[in-house]
PDB file of C-alpha atoms in Angstrom:
ATOM      1  CA  LEU A  69      32.770   1.254   2.854  1.00  0.00           C
ATOM      2  CA  CYS A  70      36.248  -0.025   3.579  1.00  0.00           C
ATOM      3  CA  THR A  71      37.321  -1.621   0.297  1.00  0.00           C
ATOM      4  CA  GLU A  72      40.030  -3.628   2.064  1.00  0.00           C
ATOM      5  CA  CYS A  73      37.875  -5.500   4.590  1.00  0.00           C
ATOM      6  CA  ASN A  74      34.387  -4.774   3.120  1.00  0.00           C
ATOM      7  CA  ARG A  75      33.054  -3.308   6.366  1.00  0.00           C
ATOM      8  CA  TRP A  76      30.323  -0.652   6.278  1.00  0.00           C
ATOM      9  CA  LEU A  77      31.232   2.393   8.346  1.00  0.00           C
ATOM     10  CA  THR A  78      28.261   4.525   9.347  1.00  0.00           C
ATOM     11  CA  SER A  79      29.862   7.607  10.913  1.00  0.00           C
ATOM     12  CA  TYR A  80      32.940   9.791  10.553  1.00  0.00           C
ATOM     13  CA  ASN A  81      34.051   8.607  14.009  1.00  0.00           C
ATOM     14  CA  GLN A  82      33.910   4.981  12.825  1.00  0.00           C
ATOM     15  CA  ILE A  83      35.921   5.877   9.716  1.00  0.00           C
ATOM     16  CA  GLU A  84      38.607   7.588  11.800  1.00  0.00           C
ATOM     17  CA  ASN A  85      38.852   4.706  14.285  1.00  0.00           C
ATOM     18  CA  HIS A  86      38.785   2.131  11.509  1.00  0.00           C
ATOM     19  CA  VAL A  87      41.640   3.726   9.571  1.00  0.00           C
ATOM     20  CA  ASP A  88      43.736   4.388  12.705  1.00  0.00           C
ATOM     21  CA  ASP A  89      43.709   0.877  14.120  1.00  0.00           C
ATOM     22  CA  GLY A  90      40.387  -0.928  13.504  1.00  0.00           C
ATOM     23  CA  CYS A  91      40.893  -2.505  10.100  1.00  0.00           C
ATOM     24  CA  TYR A  92      42.363  -6.004  10.185  1.00  0.00           C
ATOM     25  CA  ALA A  93      43.400  -5.490   6.528  1.00  0.00           C
ATOM     26  CA  ASN A  94      45.362  -2.334   7.448  1.00  0.00           C
ATOM     27  CA  ALA A  95      43.288   0.002   5.245  1.00  0.00           C
ATOM     28  CA  ASP A  96      44.344   3.615   4.828  1.00  0.00           C
ATOM     29  CA  ALA A  97      42.084   6.630   4.097  1.00  0.00           C
ATOM     30  CA  ASP A  98      42.252   5.936   0.334  1.00  0.00           C
ATOM     31  CA  ALA A  99      40.508   2.573   0.886  1.00  0.00           C
ATOM     32  CA  ILE A 100      37.367   4.248   2.295  1.00  0.00           C
ATOM     33  CA  ARG A 101      34.560   4.942  -0.177  1.00  0.00           C
ATOM     34  CA  GLU A 102      31.868   7.475   0.781  1.00  0.00           C
ATOM     35  CA  GLY A 103      28.606   8.500  -0.828  1.00  0.00           C
ATOM     36  CA  ILE A 104      27.608   4.994  -1.880  1.00  0.00           C
ATOM     37  CA  GLU A 105      23.889   4.644  -2.527  1.00  0.00           C
ATOM     38  CA  LEU A 106      22.306   1.210  -2.451  1.00  0.00           C
ATOM     39  CA  TYR A 107      19.192   0.511  -4.496  1.00  0.00           C
ATOM     40  CA  THR A 108      17.322  -2.331  -6.030  1.00  0.00           C
ATOM     41  CA  GLU A 109      14.983  -2.604  -8.963  1.00  0.00           C
ATOM     42  CA  GLY A 110      11.993  -4.865  -8.986  1.00  0.00           C
ATOM     43  CA  GLY A 111       9.143  -5.886 -11.192  1.00  0.00           C
ATOM     44  CA  HIS A 112       5.874  -5.873  -9.250  1.00  0.00           C
ATOM     45  CA  ASP A 113       2.320  -5.990 -10.561  1.00  0.00           C
ATOM     46  CA  THR A 114       0.575  -2.721  -9.732  1.00  0.00           C
ATOM     47  CA  VAL A 115      -2.954  -1.392 -10.102  1.00  0.00           C
ATOM     48  CA  THR A 116      -3.871   2.261  -9.681  1.00  0.00           C
ATOM     49  CA  VAL A 117      -7.346   3.581  -9.019  1.00  0.00           C
ATOM     50  CA  THR A 118      -7.986   7.265  -9.673  1.00  0.00           C
ATOM     51  CA  THR A 119     -11.516   8.496  -9.181  1.00  0.00           C
ATOM     52  CA  PRO A 120     -13.004  11.903  -8.592  1.00  0.00           C
ATOM     53  CA  LEU A 121     -14.544  12.564  -5.214  1.00  0.00           C
ATOM     54  CA  PRO A 122     -18.211  11.520  -5.464  1.00  0.00           C
ATOM     55  CA  GLY A 123     -20.713  14.383  -5.351  1.00  0.00           C
ATOM     56  CA  GLN A 124     -22.298  13.158  -2.112  1.00  0.00           C
ATOM     57  CA  VAL A 125     -18.943  13.425  -0.256  1.00  0.00           C
ATOM     58  CA  ASP A 126     -17.971  16.854   1.076  1.00  0.00           C
ATOM     59  CA  ASP A 127     -14.489  18.136   0.207  1.00  0.00           C
ATOM     60  CA  ASN A 128     -13.555  18.136   3.911  1.00  0.00           C
ATOM     61  CA  ARG A 129     -14.212  14.348   3.960  1.00  0.00           C
ATOM     62  CA  SER A 130     -12.107  13.568   0.879  1.00  0.00           C
ATOM     63  CA  GLU A 131      -9.189  12.160   2.865  1.00  0.00           C
ATOM     64  CA  SER A 132     -11.573   9.851   4.738  1.00  0.00           C
ATOM     65  CA  PHE A 133     -13.192   8.749   1.482  1.00  0.00           C
ATOM     66  CA  PHE A 134      -9.913   7.855  -0.248  1.00  0.00           C
ATOM     67  CA  HIS A 135      -8.358   6.099   2.774  1.00  0.00           C
ATOM     68  CA  THR A 136     -11.544   4.121   3.365  1.00  0.00           C
ATOM     69  CA  LEU A 137     -11.832   3.206  -0.321  1.00  0.00           C
ATOM     70  CA  LYS A 138      -8.188   2.129  -0.374  1.00  0.00           C
ATOM     71  CA  GLU A 139      -8.688  -0.175   2.574  1.00  0.00           C
ATOM     72  CA  ALA A 140     -12.034  -1.531   1.316  1.00  0.00           C
ATOM     73  CA  LEU A 141     -10.569  -2.418  -2.102  1.00  0.00           C
ATOM     74  CA  TYR A 142      -7.503  -3.916  -0.413  1.00  0.00           C
ATOM     75  CA  GLN A 143      -9.663  -6.121   1.837  1.00  0.00           C
ATOM     76  CA  GLY A 144     -11.914  -7.119  -1.071  1.00  0.00           C
ATOM     77  CA  ILE A 145      -8.941  -8.158  -3.208  1.00  0.00           C
ATOM     78  CA  LEU A 146      -7.396 -10.103  -0.319  1.00  0.00           C
ATOM     79  CA  VAL A 147     -10.617 -12.067   0.135  1.00  0.00           C
ATOM     80  CA  GLU A 148     -11.296 -12.585  -3.591  1.00  0.00           C
ATOM     81  CA  PHE A 149      -7.806 -13.952  -4.236  1.00  0.00           C
ATOM     82  CA  ASP A 150      -7.302 -15.604  -0.831  1.00  0.00           C
ATOM     83  CA  LEU A 151      -4.100 -13.622  -0.225  1.00  0.00           C
ATOM     84  CA  ASP A 152      -2.245 -12.888   2.997  1.00  0.00           C
ATOM     85  CA  GLU A 153      -1.776  -9.259   4.044  1.00  0.00           C
ATOM     86  CA  GLN A 154       1.950  -9.604   3.332  1.00  0.00           C
ATOM     87  CA  GLU A 155       1.339 -10.432  -0.343  1.00  0.00           C
ATOM     88  CA  LEU A 156      -0.308  -7.124  -1.196  1.00  0.00           C
ATOM     89  CA  SER A 157       0.338  -3.556  -0.160  1.00  0.00           C
ATOM     90  CA  THR A 158      -1.338  -0.243  -0.844  1.00  0.00           C
ATOM     91  CA  PHE A 159      -0.822   3.471  -0.455  1.00  0.00           C
ATOM     92  CA  ILE A 160      -2.285   6.775  -1.574  1.00  0.00           C
ATOM     93  CA  LYS A 161      -0.560   9.431  -3.661  1.00  0.00           C
ATOM     94  CA  PRO A 162      -1.714  12.649  -5.343  1.00  0.00           C
ATOM     95  CA  ALA A 163      -3.436  12.059  -8.661  1.00  0.00           C
ATOM     96  CA  PRO A 164      -1.988  13.638 -11.789  1.00  0.00           C
ATOM     97  CA  GLY A 165      -3.400  17.090 -12.486  1.00  0.00           C
ATOM     98  CA  ASP A 166      -4.547  19.988 -10.361  1.00  0.00           C
ATOM     99  CA  HIS A 167      -7.956  18.704  -9.295  1.00  0.00           C
ATOM    100  CA  GLY A 168      -6.862  17.539  -5.818  1.00  0.00           C
ATOM    101  CA  ASP A 169      -7.977  13.933  -6.274  1.00  0.00           C
ATOM    102  CA  LEU A 170      -5.908  11.071  -4.957  1.00  0.00           C
ATOM    103  CA  THR A 171      -4.730   7.858  -6.592  1.00  0.00           C
ATOM    104  CA  ILE A 172      -4.888   4.532  -4.778  1.00  0.00           C
ATOM    105  CA  VAL A 173      -1.916   2.312  -5.590  1.00  0.00           C
ATOM    106  CA  ILE A 174      -2.200  -1.421  -4.948  1.00  0.00           C
ATOM    107  CA  HIS A 175       0.832  -3.591  -5.597  1.00  0.00           C
ATOM    108  CA  GLU A 176       1.983  -7.145  -5.105  1.00  0.00           C
ATOM    109  CA  THR A 177       4.905  -7.233  -2.691  1.00  0.00           C
ATOM    110  CA  SER A 178       6.788 -10.193  -4.128  1.00  0.00           C
ATOM    111  CA  GLU A 179       9.071  -9.860  -7.141  1.00  0.00           C
ATOM    112  CA  GLY A 180       7.110 -10.792 -10.233  1.00  0.00           C
ATOM    113  CA  GLY A 181       3.935 -11.045  -8.172  1.00  0.00           C
ATOM    114  CA  ALA A 182       1.459 -13.865  -7.778  1.00  0.00           C
ATOM    115  CA  GLY A 183      -0.591 -12.738 -10.762  1.00  0.00           C
ATOM    116  CA  ALA A 184      -3.581 -11.640  -8.696  1.00  0.00           C
ATOM    117  CA  LEU A 185      -3.543  -8.031  -9.896  1.00  0.00           C
ATOM    118  CA  HIS A 186      -3.085  -9.178 -13.481  1.00  0.00           C
ATOM    119  CA  ASP A 187      -6.189 -11.345 -13.095  1.00  0.00           C
ATOM    120  CA  LEU A 188      -7.995  -8.467 -11.366  1.00  0.00           C
ATOM    121  CA  THR A 189      -7.724  -6.352 -14.504  1.00  0.00           C
ATOM    122  CA  ASP A 190      -8.469  -9.134 -17.015  1.00  0.00           C
ATOM    123  CA  PRO A 191     -11.874  -8.193 -18.473  1.00  0.00           C
ATOM    124  CA  THR A 192     -12.691 -11.812 -19.314  1.00  0.00           C
ATOM    125  CA  LYS A 193     -12.458 -12.979 -15.699  1.00  0.00           C
ATOM    126  CA  ASN A 194     -14.680 -10.361 -13.973  1.00  0.00           C
ATOM    127  CA  ARG A 195     -12.530 -10.559 -10.835  1.00  0.00           C
ATOM    128  CA  PHE A 196     -12.692  -6.798 -10.216  1.00  0.00           C
ATOM    129  CA  ALA A 197     -16.481  -6.925  -9.802  1.00  0.00           C
ATOM    130  CA  ARG A 198     -16.108  -9.928  -7.493  1.00  0.00           C
ATOM    131  CA  ALA A 199     -13.456  -8.096  -5.433  1.00  0.00           C
ATOM    132  CA  VAL A 200     -15.858  -5.144  -5.136  1.00  0.00           C
ATOM    133  CA  ARG A 201     -18.626  -7.506  -3.954  1.00  0.00           C
ATOM    134  CA  GLU A 202     -16.200  -8.931  -1.388  1.00  0.00           C
ATOM    135  CA  ALA A 203     -15.334  -5.389  -0.273  1.00  0.00           C
ATOM    136  CA  LEU A 204     -19.028  -4.637   0.260  1.00  0.00           C
ATOM    137  CA  ASP A 205     -19.391  -7.862   2.221  1.00  0.00           C
ATOM    138  CA  VAL A 206     -16.368  -6.970   4.358  1.00  0.00           C
ATOM    139  CA  LEU A 207     -17.989  -3.565   5.022  1.00  0.00           C
ATOM    140  CA  HIS A 208     -21.180  -5.203   6.388  1.00  0.00           C
ATOM    141  CA  ALA A 209     -23.122  -3.602   3.515  1.00  0.00           C
ATOM    142  CA  ASN A 210     -26.003  -6.076   3.874  1.00  0.00           C
ATOM    143  CA  ASP A 211     -25.893  -6.299   7.668  1.00  0.00           C
ATOM    144  CA  PRO A 212     -28.264  -3.926   9.475  1.00  0.00           C
ATOM    145  CA  ASP A 213     -26.259  -4.488  12.674  1.00  0.00           C
ATOM    146  CA  GLY A 214     -22.920  -3.570  11.050  1.00  0.00           C
ATOM    147  CA  CYS A 215     -20.512  -1.224  12.775  1.00  0.00           C
ATOM    148  CA  GLU A 216     -21.002   2.549  12.773  1.00  0.00           C
ATOM    149  CA  ARG A 217     -17.858   3.672  10.886  1.00  0.00           C
ATOM    150  CA  ALA A 218     -15.242   0.897  11.003  1.00  0.00           C
ATOM    151  CA  CYS A 219     -14.254  -2.042  13.150  1.00  0.00           C
ATOM    152  CA  TYR A 220     -11.648  -4.785  13.358  1.00  0.00           C
ATOM    153  CA  GLU A 221     -13.985  -7.098  11.430  1.00  0.00           C
ATOM    154  CA  CYS A 222     -14.027  -4.818   8.395  1.00  0.00           C
ATOM    155  CA  LEU A 223     -11.471  -2.037   7.841  1.00  0.00           C
ATOM    156  CA  MET A 224      -9.319  -1.733  10.932  1.00  0.00           C
ATOM    157  CA  SER A 225      -6.166  -3.748  11.545  1.00  0.00           C
ATOM    158  CA  TYR A 226      -2.959  -3.483  13.496  1.00  0.00           C
ATOM    159  CA  TYR A 227      -1.152  -2.377  10.325  1.00  0.00           C
ATOM    160  CA  ASN A 228      -3.377   0.620   9.548  1.00  0.00           C
ATOM    161  CA  GLN A 229      -3.753   2.083  13.051  1.00  0.00           C
ATOM    162  CA  ARG A 230      -2.803   5.578  11.917  1.00  0.00           C
ATOM    163  CA  GLU A 231      -5.733   5.577   9.494  1.00  0.00           C
ATOM    164  CA  HIS A 232      -8.416   4.392  11.941  1.00  0.00           C
ATOM    165  CA  PRO A 233      -9.801   7.912  12.621  1.00  0.00           C
ATOM    166  CA  LEU A 234     -10.266   8.417   8.853  1.00  0.00           C
ATOM    167  CA  PHE A 235     -12.273   5.275   8.138  1.00  0.00           C
ATOM    168  CA  ASP A 236     -15.997   5.631   7.458  1.00  0.00           C
ATOM    169  CA  ARG A 237     -17.513   2.708   5.594  1.00  0.00           C
ATOM    170  CA  GLU A 238     -20.703   4.628   4.755  1.00  0.00           C
ATOM    171  CA  LEU A 239     -18.684   7.065   2.597  1.00  0.00           C
ATOM    172  CA  VAL A 240     -17.536   4.414   0.107  1.00  0.00           C
ATOM    173  CA  MET A 241     -20.477   2.032  -0.133  1.00  0.00           C
ATOM    174  CA  PRO A 242     -22.281   4.085  -2.848  1.00  0.00           C
ATOM    175  CA  TRP A 243     -19.072   4.211  -4.916  1.00  0.00           C
ATOM    176  CA  LEU A 244     -18.513   0.470  -4.522  1.00  0.00           C
ATOM    177  CA  ARG A 245     -22.122  -0.316  -5.436  1.00  0.00           C
ATOM    178  CA  GLY A 246     -21.829   1.917  -8.480  1.00  0.00           C
ATOM    179  CA  THR A 247     -18.713   0.126  -9.740  1.00  0.00           C
ATOM    180  CA  GLN A 248     -20.213  -3.355  -9.549  1.00  0.00           C
ATOM    181  CA  SER A 249     -21.542  -2.965 -13.093  1.00  0.00           C
ATOM    182  CA  LEU A 250     -18.273  -1.472 -14.334  1.00  0.00           C
ATOM    183  CA  THR A 251     -16.600  -3.312 -17.192  1.00  0.00           C
ATOM    184  CA  LEU A 252     -12.841  -3.209 -17.668  1.00  0.00           C
ATOM    185  CA  ASN A 253     -11.367  -2.763 -21.139  1.00  0.00           C
TER     186      ASN A 253
END
């Protein structure tokens, strides 16, 4: 950063040219600051879901299970709260411990959030169970003519193209059905 003219310089060649004759404020080498790191802090509502791999899912299908579950919960929450895809985001990270499970992280993208995830975890509102029901509906759970593994009507979208080969709706439907009676504390 040239502290004289406030221009960001992104290479050593730019710095050299800027100091030699490119700065309108006639900066010298002492006016150049290097190693500046930009960051921002934000407060975003976040929900994490950590679950062991269900017994009926083989270890070699664990990645498919967690990616499919992530997307199914994401779609169910979007429908339940009538949110746009830009208002919510999700990713997978390793779960704490050495058991090899994964944690699904769902977060509101706007600063402060819209309150949807707060409502999702409020035990008095039962919105988690309703989001799970929506996820099952999105997955064609009650449709005998539903897709084989995934389609653009349920799990697939332009934004998750890299995950398409992993999706298998049949892997997560037993887990989703089992959590419908779950109560949050």
